[in-house]
PDB file of C-alpha atoms in Angstrom:
ATOM      1  CA  MET A  27     -37.924  16.976   7.297  1.00 57.00           C
ATOM      2  CA  THR A  28     -37.735  14.962  10.507  1.00 51.00           C
ATOM      3  CA  SER A  29     -35.474  12.301  11.839  1.00 51.00           C
ATOM      4  CA  SER A  30     -35.794   8.731  12.608  1.00 46.00           C
ATOM      5  CA  GLU A  31     -33.763   5.361  13.176  1.00 44.00           C
ATOM      6  CA  PRO A  32     -30.482   4.955  11.177  1.00 41.00           C
ATOM      7  CA  ALA A  33     -30.985   3.121   7.830  1.00 40.00           C
ATOM      8  CA  THR A  34     -28.707   1.746   5.411  1.00 39.00           C
ATOM      9  CA  ASP A  35     -28.052   2.328   1.575  1.00 41.00           C
ATOM     10  CA  THR A  36     -28.539   0.591  -1.654  1.00 38.00           C
ATOM     11  CA  PRO A  37     -25.997   1.063  -4.321  1.00 40.00           C
ATOM     12  CA  LEU A  38     -26.800   2.021  -7.979  1.00 38.00           C
ATOM     13  CA  GLU A  39     -24.566   1.249 -11.043  1.00 39.00           C
ATOM     14  CA  ALA A  40     -24.489   3.157 -14.220  1.00 38.00           C
ATOM     15  CA  ASP A  41     -24.044   1.106 -17.680  1.00 42.00           C
ATOM     16  CA  THR A  42     -21.746   3.718 -19.067  1.00 39.00           C
ATOM     17  CA  THR A  43     -18.993   2.821 -16.757  1.00 39.00           C
ATOM     18  CA  PRO A  44     -16.759  -0.240 -16.771  1.00 39.00           C
ATOM     19  CA  SER A  45     -17.976  -3.225 -15.056  1.00 40.00           C
ATOM     20  CA  GLU A  46     -18.260  -2.772 -11.282  1.00 40.00           C
ATOM     21  CA  PRO A  47     -15.847  -4.749  -8.854  1.00 38.00           C
ATOM     22  CA  THR A  48     -17.689  -6.676  -6.094  1.00 40.00           C
ATOM     23  CA  TYR A  49     -17.199  -5.360  -2.628  1.00 38.00           C
ATOM     24  CA  THR A  50     -18.286  -6.751   0.708  1.00 39.00           C
ATOM     25  CA  GLU A  51     -18.762  -4.269   3.463  1.00 40.00           C
ATOM     26  CA  GLU A  52     -16.832  -4.106   6.529  1.00 41.00           C
ATOM     27  CA  SER A  53     -19.537  -2.228   8.450  1.00 39.00           C
ATOM     28  CA  GLU A  54     -22.679  -4.085   9.620  1.00 41.00           C
ATOM     29  CA  ALA A  55     -24.464  -0.873   9.737  1.00 42.00           C
ATOM     30  CA  ASP A  56     -23.555   0.071   6.002  1.00 44.00           C
ATOM     31  CA  GLU A  57     -23.972  -3.028   3.970  1.00 45.00           C
ATOM     32  CA  ASP A  58     -25.945  -1.265   1.159  1.00 47.00           C
ATOM     33  CA  PRO A  59     -25.139   2.421   0.410  1.00 47.00           C
ATOM     34  CA  TYR A  60     -28.737   3.725  -0.410  1.00 48.00           C
ATOM     35  CA  ALA A  61     -31.192   1.151   1.300  1.00 44.00           C
ATOM     36  CA  THR A  62     -33.566   2.612   3.953  1.00 38.00           C
ATOM     37  CA  ASP A  63     -35.222   1.361   6.920  1.00 39.00           C
ATOM     38  CA  THR A  64     -38.795   0.542   6.169  1.00 33.00           C
ATOM     39  CA  GLU A  65     -39.749   0.023   9.793  1.00 35.00           C
ATOM     40  CA  THR A  66     -38.759   3.613  11.060  1.00 32.00           C
ATOM     41  CA  GLU A  67     -41.238   6.357  11.384  1.00 35.00           C
ATOM     42  CA  SER A  68     -41.035  10.106  10.982  1.00 35.00           C
ATOM     43  CA  GLY A  69     -41.057  12.470  13.772  1.00 36.00           C
ATOM     44  CA  ASP A  70     -38.676  10.290  16.225  1.00 38.00           C
ATOM     45  CA  GLU A  71     -35.576  12.144  16.797  1.00 43.00           C
ATOM     46  CA  ASP A  72     -32.246  10.258  16.980  1.00 48.00           C
ATOM     47  CA  VAL A  73     -29.443  12.323  16.595  1.00 49.00           C
ATOM     48  CA  SER A  74     -26.037  12.842  18.166  1.00 47.00           C
ATOM     49  CA  GLU A  75     -23.376  15.304  17.664  1.00 44.00           C
ATOM     50  CA  ASP A  76     -19.622  14.702  17.053  1.00 53.00           C
ATOM     51  CA  THR A  77     -16.743  17.288  17.193  1.00 58.00           C
ATOM     52  CA  SER A  78     -17.550  18.446  13.571  1.00 71.00           C
ATOM     53  CA  GLY A  79     -20.700  20.046  14.837  1.00 87.00           C
ATOM     54  CA  VAL A  80     -22.989  18.361  12.374  1.00 94.00           C
ATOM     55  CA  PRO A  81     -25.807  16.377  14.247  1.00 95.00           C
ATOM     56  CA  HIS A  82     -25.665  12.570  13.513  1.00 95.00           C
ATOM     57  CA  GLY A  83     -29.032  10.862  12.731  1.00 95.00           C
ATOM     58  CA  GLU A  84     -31.437  10.409  10.094  1.00 96.00           C
ATOM     59  CA  TRP A  85     -33.925  12.613   8.331  1.00 96.00           C
ATOM     60  CA  SER A  86     -36.926  11.973   5.922  1.00 95.00           C
ATOM     61  CA  GLY A  87     -38.693  14.298   3.809  1.00 95.00           C
ATOM     62  CA  THR A  88     -39.513  15.047   0.159  1.00 97.00           C
ATOM     63  CA  ALA A  89     -36.941  16.036  -2.105  1.00 98.00           C
ATOM     64  CA  GLN A  90     -37.644  18.392  -5.023  1.00 98.00           C
ATOM     65  CA  VAL A  91     -35.883  17.384  -8.384  1.00 98.00           C
ATOM     66  CA  THR A  92     -35.401  19.547 -11.478  1.00 97.00           C
ATOM     67  CA  VAL A  93     -33.546  18.219 -14.529  1.00 96.00           C
ATOM     68  CA  ASP A  94     -32.784  20.452 -17.420  1.00 96.00           C
ATOM     69  CA  PHE A  95     -31.301  18.782 -20.952  1.00 92.00           C
ATOM     70  CA  ALA A  96     -31.000  19.299 -24.696  1.00 86.00           C
ATOM     71  CA  ASP A  97     -29.895  16.198 -26.480  1.00 86.00           C
ATOM     72  CA  PRO A  98     -28.015  16.795 -29.778  1.00 84.00           C
ATOM     73  CA  GLY A  99     -30.530  18.022 -32.496  1.00 84.00           C
ATOM     74  CA  CYS A 100     -33.414  18.075 -29.953  1.00 86.00           C
ATOM     75  CA  ALA A 101     -35.113  20.938 -28.312  1.00 87.00           C
ATOM     76  CA  ALA A 102     -34.327  21.940 -24.845  1.00 91.00           C
ATOM     77  CA  ASP A 103     -36.543  20.101 -22.065  1.00 91.00           C
ATOM     78  CA  SER A 104     -37.079  20.235 -18.278  1.00 94.00           C
ATOM     79  CA  ARG A 105     -38.628  17.723 -15.997  1.00 94.00           C
ATOM     80  CA  SER A 106     -39.449  18.017 -12.304  1.00 97.00           C
ATOM     81  CA  TYR A 107     -39.960  15.362  -9.634  1.00 97.00           C
ATOM     82  CA  ALA A 108     -40.875  15.099  -5.910  1.00 98.00           C
ATOM     83  CA  LEU A 109     -39.655  12.041  -4.535  1.00 97.00           C
ATOM     84  CA  PRO A 110     -39.439  10.805  -0.578  1.00 97.00           C
ATOM     85  CA  ALA A 111     -35.943  10.881   0.405  1.00 97.00           C
ATOM     86  CA  THR A 112     -33.665   9.996   3.376  1.00 97.00           C
ATOM     87  CA  LEU A 113     -30.589  11.865   4.680  1.00 97.00           C
ATOM     88  CA  ILE A 114     -28.315  10.214   7.033  1.00 97.00           C
ATOM     89  CA  ILE A 115     -25.334  11.468   8.818  1.00 96.00           C
ATOM     90  CA  ASP A 116     -22.994   9.248  10.556  1.00 96.00           C
ATOM     91  CA  GLU A 117     -19.405   8.572  11.497  1.00 96.00           C
ATOM     92  CA  PRO A 118     -16.863   8.529   8.637  1.00 97.00           C
ATOM     93  CA  VAL A 119     -16.388   5.117   7.083  1.00 95.00           C
ATOM     94  CA  GLY A 120     -12.976   3.465   6.678  1.00 94.00           C
ATOM     95  CA  THR A 121     -10.298   6.004   5.721  1.00 94.00           C
ATOM     96  CA  GLU A 122     -12.821   8.502   4.886  1.00 96.00           C
ATOM     97  CA  GLY A 123     -11.150  12.074   5.388  1.00 96.00           C
ATOM     98  CA  ASN A 124     -14.419  13.879   6.172  1.00 97.00           C
ATOM     99  CA  ALA A 125     -15.403  14.680   9.765  1.00 96.00           C
ATOM    100  CA  PHE A 126     -18.834  12.937   9.198  1.00 97.00           C
ATOM    101  CA  HIS A 127     -20.203  10.440   6.448  1.00 97.00           C
ATOM    102  CA  LEU A 128     -23.122  11.787   4.488  1.00 98.00           C
ATOM    103  CA  SER A 129     -25.705   9.589   2.569  1.00 98.00           C
ATOM    104  CA  TRP A 130     -28.734  11.151   0.769  1.00 98.00           C
ATOM    105  CA  ALA A 131     -30.971   9.147  -1.532  1.00 98.00           C
ATOM    106  CA  SER A 132     -34.566   8.798  -2.906  1.00 97.00           C
ATOM    107  CA  ASP A 133     -36.169   6.117  -0.996  1.00 97.00           C
ATOM    108  CA  ASP A 134     -37.548   4.753  -4.479  1.00 96.00           C
ATOM    109  CA  GLN A 135     -34.292   4.090  -6.668  1.00 94.00           C
ATOM    110  CA  THR A 136     -36.119   3.207  -9.690  1.00 91.00           C
ATOM    111  CA  ALA A 137     -38.477   6.048 -10.162  1.00 94.00           C
ATOM    112  CA  ASP A 138     -37.925   8.928 -12.681  1.00 94.00           C
ATOM    113  CA  GLY A 139     -35.715  11.541 -11.007  1.00 96.00           C
ATOM    114  CA  ALA A 140     -34.283   8.961  -8.366  1.00 97.00           C
ATOM    115  CA  PHE A 141     -30.890  10.008  -7.064  1.00 98.00           C
ATOM    116  CA  GLY A 142     -28.158   8.589  -4.587  1.00 97.00           C
ATOM    117  CA  VAL A 143     -25.330  10.444  -2.933  1.00 98.00           C
ATOM    118  CA  THR A 144     -22.650   8.868  -0.769  1.00 97.00           C
ATOM    119  CA  SER A 145     -19.465  10.717   0.642  1.00 98.00           C
ATOM    120  CA  ALA A 146     -17.313   7.589   0.566  1.00 97.00           C
ATOM    121  CA  GLN A 147     -17.161   3.826   0.282  1.00 94.00           C
ATOM    122  CA  SER A 148     -15.196   1.321   2.281  1.00 92.00           C
ATOM    123  CA  GLY A 149     -15.155  -2.202   1.620  1.00 84.00           C
ATOM    124  CA  THR A 150     -13.192  -5.498   0.560  1.00 82.00           C
ATOM    125  CA  ASP A 151     -12.697  -6.900  -2.848  1.00 75.00           C
ATOM    126  CA  THR A 152     -13.985 -10.322  -2.862  1.00 74.00           C
ATOM    127  CA  VAL A 153     -11.760 -11.346  -5.641  1.00 78.00           C
ATOM    128  CA  ASP A 154      -8.461 -10.778  -4.107  1.00 79.00           C
ATOM    129  CA  GLY A 155      -9.401  -9.622  -0.509  1.00 78.00           C
ATOM    130  CA  GLU A 156      -7.719  -6.365  -0.855  1.00 80.00           C
ATOM    131  CA  SER A 157      -9.152  -3.226   1.025  1.00 84.00           C
ATOM    132  CA  VAL A 158     -11.139  -0.937  -1.156  1.00 83.00           C
ATOM    133  CA  GLU A 159     -11.510   2.774   0.048  1.00 92.00           C
ATOM    134  CA  ILE A 160     -13.302   5.443  -2.163  1.00 94.00           C
ATOM    135  CA  ALA A 161     -13.603   8.959  -1.267  1.00 96.00           C
ATOM    136  CA  TYR A 162     -16.109  10.578  -3.438  1.00 97.00           C
ATOM    137  CA  TRP A 163     -16.856  13.799  -1.614  1.00 98.00           C
ATOM    138  CA  SER A 164     -14.837  16.620   0.210  1.00 98.00           C
ATOM    139  CA  LEU A 165     -17.083  17.809   2.919  1.00 98.00           C
ATOM    140  CA  SER A 166     -16.441  20.899   5.596  1.00 96.00           C
ATOM    141  CA  ASP A 167     -18.550  22.395   8.142  1.00 96.00           C
ATOM    142  CA  ASP A 168     -18.922  25.626  10.181  1.00 95.00           C
ATOM    143  CA  GLY A 169     -19.217  23.660  13.601  1.00 93.00           C
ATOM    144  CA  GLU A 170     -22.722  24.947  13.973  1.00 93.00           C
ATOM    145  CA  GLY A 171     -24.598  22.431  11.834  1.00 95.00           C
ATOM    146  CA  SER A 172     -24.200  24.012   8.401  1.00 97.00           C
ATOM    147  CA  PHE A 173     -21.999  22.032   5.932  1.00 98.00           C
ATOM    148  CA  SER A 174     -20.766  22.218   2.179  1.00 98.00           C
ATOM    149  CA  GLY A 175     -18.806  19.968  -0.120  1.00 98.00           C
ATOM    150  CA  GLN A 176     -17.799  19.195  -3.691  1.00 98.00           C
ATOM    151  CA  LEU A 177     -17.719  15.730  -5.340  1.00 98.00           C
ATOM    152  CA  THR A 178     -14.054  15.221  -6.217  1.00 97.00           C
ATOM    153  CA  ASP A 179     -14.060  11.671  -7.542  1.00 96.00           C
ATOM    154  CA  THR A 180     -16.789  10.030  -9.632  1.00 95.00           C
ATOM    155  CA  ALA A 181     -15.043   6.633  -9.328  1.00 93.00           C
ATOM    156  CA  ALA A 182     -16.306   5.999 -13.011  1.00 89.00           C
ATOM    157  CA  ALA A 183     -12.682   4.588 -14.197  1.00 83.00           C
ATOM    158  CA  ALA A 184     -12.988   1.976 -11.146  1.00 81.00           C
ATOM    159  CA  GLY A 185     -16.400   1.043 -12.225  1.00 81.00           C
ATOM    160  CA  ALA A 186     -17.727   2.162  -8.805  1.00 89.00           C
ATOM    161  CA  SER A 187     -19.933   5.159  -9.438  1.00 92.00           C
ATOM    162  CA  LEU A 188     -22.361   5.619  -6.587  1.00 94.00           C
ATOM    163  CA  ASN A 189     -23.425   9.130  -6.888  1.00 97.00           C
ATOM    164  CA  LEU A 190     -26.183   8.843  -9.561  1.00 97.00           C
ATOM    165  CA  LEU A 191     -29.354  10.539 -10.883  1.00 97.00           C
ATOM    166  CA  PHE A 192     -32.026   8.572 -12.885  1.00 95.00           C
ATOM    167  CA  VAL A 193     -33.071  11.032 -15.572  1.00 89.00           C
ATOM    168  CA  PRO A 194     -34.755  11.029 -19.192  1.00 86.00           C
ATOM    169  CA  LYS A 195     -32.746   9.511 -21.910  1.00 88.00           C
ATOM    170  CA  PRO A 196     -34.092   9.326 -25.761  1.00 86.00           C
ATOM    171  CA  LEU A 197     -34.414   5.650 -27.064  1.00 83.00           C
ATOM    172  CA  PHE A 198     -33.828   7.309 -30.473  1.00 83.00           C
ATOM    173  CA  GLN A 199     -32.948  10.773 -31.508  1.00 80.00           C
ATOM    174  CA  CYS A 200     -35.722  12.972 -30.028  1.00 83.00           C
ATOM    175  CA  GLY A 201     -38.179  10.182 -29.630  1.00 79.00           C
ATOM    176  CA  THR A 202     -39.499   8.247 -26.535  1.00 82.00           C
ATOM    177  CA  TYR A 203     -37.726   8.896 -23.258  1.00 85.00           C
ATOM    178  CA  THR A 204     -36.899   6.392 -20.447  1.00 88.00           C
ATOM    179  CA  SER A 205     -35.066   6.861 -17.161  1.00 89.00           C
ATOM    180  CA  PHE A 206     -31.285   6.382 -17.337  1.00 92.00           C
ATOM    181  CA  PRO A 207     -28.429   6.284 -14.475  1.00 94.00           C
ATOM    182  CA  TYR A 208     -26.240   9.115 -15.238  1.00 95.00           C
ATOM    183  CA  GLY A 209     -23.259   9.680 -12.985  1.00 96.00           C
ATOM    184  CA  MET A 210     -22.827  13.297 -11.465  1.00 97.00           C
ATOM    185  CA  ASN A 211     -19.784  15.118 -12.538  1.00 97.00           C
ATOM    186  CA  THR A 212     -17.025  16.657 -10.255  1.00 97.00           C
ATOM    187  CA  ASP A 213     -18.625  20.002 -10.700  1.00 95.00           C
ATOM    188  CA  THR A 214     -21.607  18.701  -8.513  1.00 98.00           C
ATOM    189  CA  THR A 215     -21.823  20.587  -5.098  1.00 98.00           C
ATOM    190  CA  ILE A 216     -23.915  20.083  -1.846  1.00 98.00           C
ATOM    191  CA  GLU A 217     -24.795  22.427   1.014  1.00 98.00           C
ATOM    192  CA  GLY A 218     -27.113  22.208   3.805  1.00 97.00           C
ATOM    193  CA  SER A 219     -28.142  23.064   7.390  1.00 96.00           C
ATOM    194  CA  ILE A 220     -28.951  20.372  10.218  1.00 95.00           C
ATOM    195  CA  THR A 221     -30.545  20.690  13.453  1.00 90.00           C
ATOM    196  CA  ASP A 222     -31.531  18.015  15.931  1.00 83.00           C
ATOM    197  CA  GLY A 223     -35.149  18.295  14.480  1.00 85.00           C
ATOM    198  CA  SER A 224     -34.765  19.524  10.648  1.00 89.00           C
ATOM    199  CA  ALA A 225     -32.432  19.593   7.822  1.00 94.00           C
ATOM    200  CA  SER A 226     -32.329  21.561   4.633  1.00 96.00           C
ATOM    201  CA  VAL A 227     -30.131  20.338   1.760  1.00 98.00           C
ATOM    202  CA  THR A 228     -29.387  21.640  -1.764  1.00 98.00           C
ATOM    203  CA  LEU A 229     -27.444  19.367  -4.451  1.00 98.00           C
ATOM    204  CA  SER A 230     -26.671  20.839  -7.930  1.00 98.00           C
ATOM    205  CA  GLY A 231     -24.307  20.044 -10.868  1.00 98.00           C
ATOM    206  CA  THR A 232     -24.104  18.282 -14.157  1.00 97.00           C
ATOM    207  CA  THR A 233     -23.959  14.758 -15.375  1.00 96.00           C
ATOM    208  CA  VAL A 234     -20.704  13.335 -16.312  1.00 94.00           C
ATOM    209  CA  ASP A 235     -21.583  13.595 -19.969  1.00 91.00           C
ATOM    210  CA  GLY A 236     -22.525  17.284 -19.566  1.00 92.00           C
ATOM    211  CA  THR A 237     -25.779  16.914 -21.252  1.00 91.00           C
ATOM    212  CA  ARG A 238     -27.964  17.250 -18.134  1.00 94.00           C
ATOM    213  CA  SER A 239     -28.066  19.831 -15.459  1.00 96.00           C
ATOM    214  CA  PHE A 240     -29.707  19.144 -12.088  1.00 97.00           C
ATOM    215  CA  ARG A 241     -30.862  20.398  -8.688  1.00 98.00           C
ATOM    216  CA  VAL A 242     -32.237  18.556  -5.898  1.00 98.00           C
ATOM    217  CA  GLU A 243     -33.460  20.430  -2.555  1.00 96.00           C
ATOM    218  CA  TRP A 244     -35.404  20.102   0.297  1.00 92.00           C
ATOM    219  CA  SER A 245     -36.114  22.135   3.469  1.00 79.00           C
TER     220      SER A 245
END
């Protein structure tokens, strides 16, 4: 995948969590966690490198998504999808403790297999005006462009889940399936390697309810 101009993100929310608080973003560049800039073109490099050693910028490519599941009383099943996606590496947001901020999401957030990953969220509660800081991921790097991390907080209790995967769910037992947003569980991990001109990333884990396992990768 290749890099292009920085983009913004568009949040998702799962209906299995409590109603989500309303936030307003403090950063003009990060108004929506998963939205992408439709005016950018692949192939134009725009990267910088901070002290973490992970280049900053935006990369676009096709993510291969595989989901395995077996609902109670139903036969095991597996689905695969290929979706255009965008990876953004930037400065940490708010009080984020990572050396860099990571956002990786499918460009279409309504398609089967759609996903969204964000390492942290910073904003203000519009009800009481209090600052809201959520650190979802713990990330580390080797100083040479390779990184890894684990999802440490789903924020489901706060109704602020942003690490989501849209995968099949039966409308009735073993019947017609429709895409449903499942929160990623804290066993979910990510690893990758980034250079100025390319990026490879692998995301794997299970959903919060434990019924779906998934793997998302590109190289």
